[in-house]
Amino acid sequence: VITITSEEDIYDAMLLMKDEVIRRLPVVSDKKIVGILTYRDVLKIQPELYTLFIEKFQIRESERKSRELRRNL
């Protein structure tokens, strides 16, 4: 399970979520889950990170279209 500590930066959390293609990230402290961070949470805290979210969405959409095209060939 991919997690992040409560001491880590919100930007690092967003990058981790983007790189691992996950929408929810458990937050741990002293080996215990203390919360769940979501894309929506990040965007509420730091709206300027929206571009990372959009970039991820565009990549996933492009991959989906490529798979669909290959199926139709």
Tab-separated table of C-alpha atoms in Angstrom:
chain	number	residue	atom	x	y	z
A	1	VAL	CA	0.000	0.000	0.000
A	2	ILE	CA	1.347	3.396	-0.989
A	3	THR	CA	1.240	5.926	1.851
A	4	ILE	CA	2.612	9.312	2.848
A	5	THR	CA	3.485	10.680	6.263
A	6	SER	CA	1.717	13.620	7.817
A	7	GLU	CA	5.011	15.565	7.770
A	8	GLU	CA	5.410	15.410	3.976
A	9	ASP	CA	4.631	18.315	1.669
A	10	ILE	CA	1.278	18.525	-0.154
A	11	TYR	CA	3.108	18.956	-3.469
A	12	ASP	CA	4.992	15.685	-2.878
A	13	ALA	CA	1.696	13.982	-2.106
A	14	MET	CA	0.217	15.223	-5.390
A	15	LEU	CA	3.253	14.033	-7.357
A	16	LEU	CA	3.089	10.638	-5.671
A	17	MET	CA	-0.603	10.321	-6.491
A	18	LYS	CA	0.095	11.324	-10.085
A	19	ASP	CA	3.072	8.983	-10.517
A	20	GLU	CA	1.310	6.009	-8.931
A	21	VAL	CA	-1.992	6.751	-10.707
A	22	ILE	CA	-3.998	6.768	-7.497
A	23	ARG	CA	-6.781	9.094	-6.383
A	24	ARG	CA	-6.583	8.491	-2.640
A	25	LEU	CA	-3.496	8.381	-0.466
A	26	PRO	CA	-3.461	7.099	3.111
A	27	VAL	CA	-1.667	9.440	5.516
A	28	VAL	CA	0.270	7.719	8.301
A	29	SER	CA	1.821	8.811	11.571
A	30	ASP	CA	3.590	6.397	13.935
A	31	LYS	CA	2.613	3.505	11.627
A	32	LYS	CA	-1.100	4.311	12.025
A	33	ILE	CA	-3.430	5.701	9.376
A	34	VAL	CA	-4.497	9.172	10.466
A	35	GLY	CA	-6.363	10.153	7.320
A	36	ILE	CA	-6.906	9.794	3.597
A	37	LEU	CA	-5.786	12.505	1.189
A	38	THR	CA	-7.701	12.849	-2.091
A	39	TYR	CA	-7.167	14.916	-5.225
A	40	ARG	CA	-10.081	17.077	-4.169
A	41	ASP	CA	-8.415	17.752	-0.811
A	42	VAL	CA	-5.187	18.778	-2.525
A	43	LEU	CA	-6.976	21.081	-4.946
A	44	LYS	CA	-8.823	22.754	-2.063
A	45	ILE	CA	-5.527	23.365	-0.244
A	46	GLN	CA	-3.415	24.352	-3.264
A	47	PRO	CA	-5.478	25.148	-6.383
A	48	GLU	CA	-2.295	25.905	-8.350
A	49	LEU	CA	-1.621	22.154	-8.408
A	50	TYR	CA	-4.643	21.819	-10.706
A	51	THR	CA	-2.312	21.666	-13.732
A	52	LEU	CA	-0.793	18.408	-12.437
A	53	PHE	CA	-4.273	16.946	-12.063
A	54	ILE	CA	-5.269	18.009	-15.596
A	55	GLU	CA	-2.030	16.641	-17.037
A	56	LYS	CA	-2.717	13.253	-15.458
A	57	PHE	CA	-6.289	13.278	-16.748
A	58	GLN	CA	-5.128	14.089	-20.287
A	59	ILE	CA	-2.562	11.274	-20.229
A	60	ARG	CA	-5.127	8.759	-19.016
A	61	GLU	CA	-7.661	9.914	-21.604
A	62	SER	CA	-5.058	9.591	-24.361
A	63	GLU	CA	-4.193	6.060	-23.200
A	64	ARG	CA	-7.884	5.126	-23.129
A	65	LYS	CA	-8.391	6.376	-26.684
A	66	SER	CA	-5.322	4.460	-27.891
A	67	ARG	CA	-6.630	1.226	-26.372
A	68	GLU	CA	-10.014	1.820	-27.956
A	69	LEU	CA	-8.454	2.400	-31.373
A	70	ARG	CA	-6.403	-0.800	-31.106
A	71	ARG	CA	-9.529	-2.779	-30.248
A	72	ASN	CA	-11.331	-1.415	-33.267
A	73	LEU	CA	-8.562	-2.342	-35.718
